Coordinates of C-alpha atoms in Angstrom, one line a residue:
M1 CA 263.0 -25.1 203.4
V2 CA 266.2 -27.1 203.6
G3 CA 267.3 -29.2 206.6
D4 CA 270.7 -28.6 208.4
Q5 CA 272.9 -31.3 209.9
R6 CA 270.8 -31.4 213.1
G7 CA 267.6 -31.9 211.1
R8 CA 266.3 -28.4 211.8
A9 CA 264.6 -26.6 209.0
R10 CA 266.3 -23.5 207.7
P11 CA 265.3 -21.3 204.8
S12 CA 266.7 -22.1 201.4
R13 CA 269.3 -19.6 199.9
V14 CA 267.7 -19.9 196.5
G15 CA 266.8 -16.4 195.3
T16 CA 268.7 -14.7 198.1
K17 CA 269.9 -11.3 197.1
Y18 CA 273.3 -10.1 198.5
S19 CA 274.4 -6.6 199.3
Q20 CA 271.1 -5.4 200.3
W21 CA 272.7 -3.0 202.8
T22 CA 274.3 0.4 202.5
Q23 CA 277.6 1.9 203.8
E24 CA 275.5 4.0 206.1
D25 CA 273.9 0.7 207.6
M26 CA 277.4 -0.7 208.1
Q27 CA 278.7 2.5 209.7
R28 CA 275.8 2.6 212.1
A29 CA 276.5 -1.1 213.0
I30 CA 280.2 -0.4 213.6
E31 CA 279.4 2.6 215.8
A32 CA 276.9 0.5 217.8
C33 CA 279.7 -2.1 218.4
K34 CA 282.4 0.5 219.2
T35 CA 280.2 2.3 221.8
G36 CA 279.5 -1.1 223.5
M37 CA 275.7 -0.8 222.9
M38 CA 275.6 -4.1 220.9
T39 CA 277.6 -7.1 220.1
P40 CA 278.5 -7.6 216.5
S41 CA 275.8 -10.3 216.1
Q42 CA 273.1 -8.0 217.5
A43 CA 274.3 -5.0 215.5
A44 CA 274.4 -7.1 212.3
K45 CA 270.7 -8.2 212.8
E46 CA 269.6 -4.7 213.9
H47 CA 271.2 -2.9 211.0
N48 CA 270.7 -5.6 208.4
V49 CA 274.3 -6.1 207.5
P50 CA 276.4 -9.3 207.2
R51 CA 277.8 -10.4 210.5
K52 CA 281.1 -11.6 209.0
T53 CA 281.7 -8.4 207.1
L54 CA 280.9 -6.4 210.2
T55 CA 283.4 -8.4 212.3
D56 CA 286.0 -8.2 209.6
R57 CA 285.7 -4.4 209.5
L58 CA 285.7 -4.2 213.3
Q59 CA 289.0 -6.2 213.4
R60 CA 290.3 -4.0 210.5
E61 CA 290.8 -7.0 208.2
V62 CA 288.9 -5.0 205.6
S63 CA 289.1 -1.3 205.0
Q64 CA 286.1 0.7 206.2
D65 CA 285.4 2.1 202.8
C66 CA 285.8 -1.2 200.9
T67 CA 282.8 -1.2 198.5
K68 CA 284.2 -3.2 195.6
A69 CA 285.4 -6.7 195.8
G70 CA 287.7 -8.4 193.4
R71 CA 290.8 -7.6 191.4
K72 CA 292.0 -4.2 190.5
L73 CA 291.0 -3.2 186.9
A74 CA 293.8 -3.7 184.4
L75 CA 292.5 -1.1 181.9
T76 CA 290.8 2.2 182.3
P77 CA 287.2 2.4 180.9
G78 CA 288.4 4.3 177.9
Q79 CA 291.1 1.7 177.1
E80 CA 288.6 -1.1 177.6
K81 CA 286.2 0.6 175.1
D82 CA 289.0 1.0 172.6
L83 CA 290.0 -2.6 173.0
C84 CA 286.4 -3.7 172.5
R85 CA 286.1 -1.7 169.3
F86 CA 289.3 -3.3 168.0
I87 CA 287.9 -6.8 168.8
E88 CA 284.7 -6.0 167.0
Y89 CA 286.6 -4.5 164.0
M90 CA 288.7 -7.6 163.7
A91 CA 285.7 -10.0 164.0
M92 CA 283.8 -8.1 161.4
R93 CA 286.7 -8.5 158.9
G94 CA 286.8 -12.3 159.5
F95 CA 289.7 -12.4 162.0
P96 CA 288.2 -13.0 165.5
L97 CA 290.7 -12.8 168.3
T98 CA 291.4 -15.6 170.7
V99 CA 291.2 -15.0 174.5
N100 CA 295.0 -15.2 174.6
Q101 CA 295.4 -12.6 171.9
I102 CA 293.0 -10.3 173.8
L103 CA 294.9 -10.8 177.0
M104 CA 298.2 -10.0 175.3
L105 CA 296.7 -6.8 173.8
A106 CA 295.5 -5.8 177.2
W107 CA 298.9 -6.5 178.6
C108 CA 300.6 -4.4 175.9
I109 CA 298.2 -1.5 176.7
D110 CA 299.0 -1.9 180.4
K111 CA 302.7 -2.0 179.8
V112 CA 302.8 1.1 177.6
Q113 CA 300.8 3.0 180.3
G114 CA 303.4 1.8 182.9
R115 CA 300.8 0.4 185.3
K116 CA 302.1 -3.2 185.3
V117 CA 298.9 -4.7 186.6
F118 CA 299.6 -8.0 184.7
G119 CA 303.3 -8.2 185.8
A120 CA 306.5 -8.0 183.8
S121 CA 306.1 -11.3 181.9
G122 CA 302.5 -10.8 180.8
P123 CA 299.1 -12.1 181.7
C124 CA 299.9 -15.8 181.0
E125 CA 303.1 -16.1 183.1
G126 CA 303.1 -19.2 185.2

């Protein structure tokens, strides 16, 4: 147990596992709030979902089907696999690539495909 600012004991977050809820849990919590049966706090506890995520979705700050956080992928899985093979190939021949070289290769692949995830000036623009 760890104490808070008021001296009350609260459970430690060590070993806490996140995302232990499903989209179905979240959808049930959203419906409970929309029908007026529960407040967001009550629905979050009842359906075992994060209260902040629930309120964000109720306020439409996050899309309802948002399941993945983070940045959009720059390469397709196939392109990434090919890039990894090339990195290993070069390393086995005594020419390991630097991080900047790998980023530039990814940018070139992205540019050829026309996706422009990195931007026009490349991944290291700044």
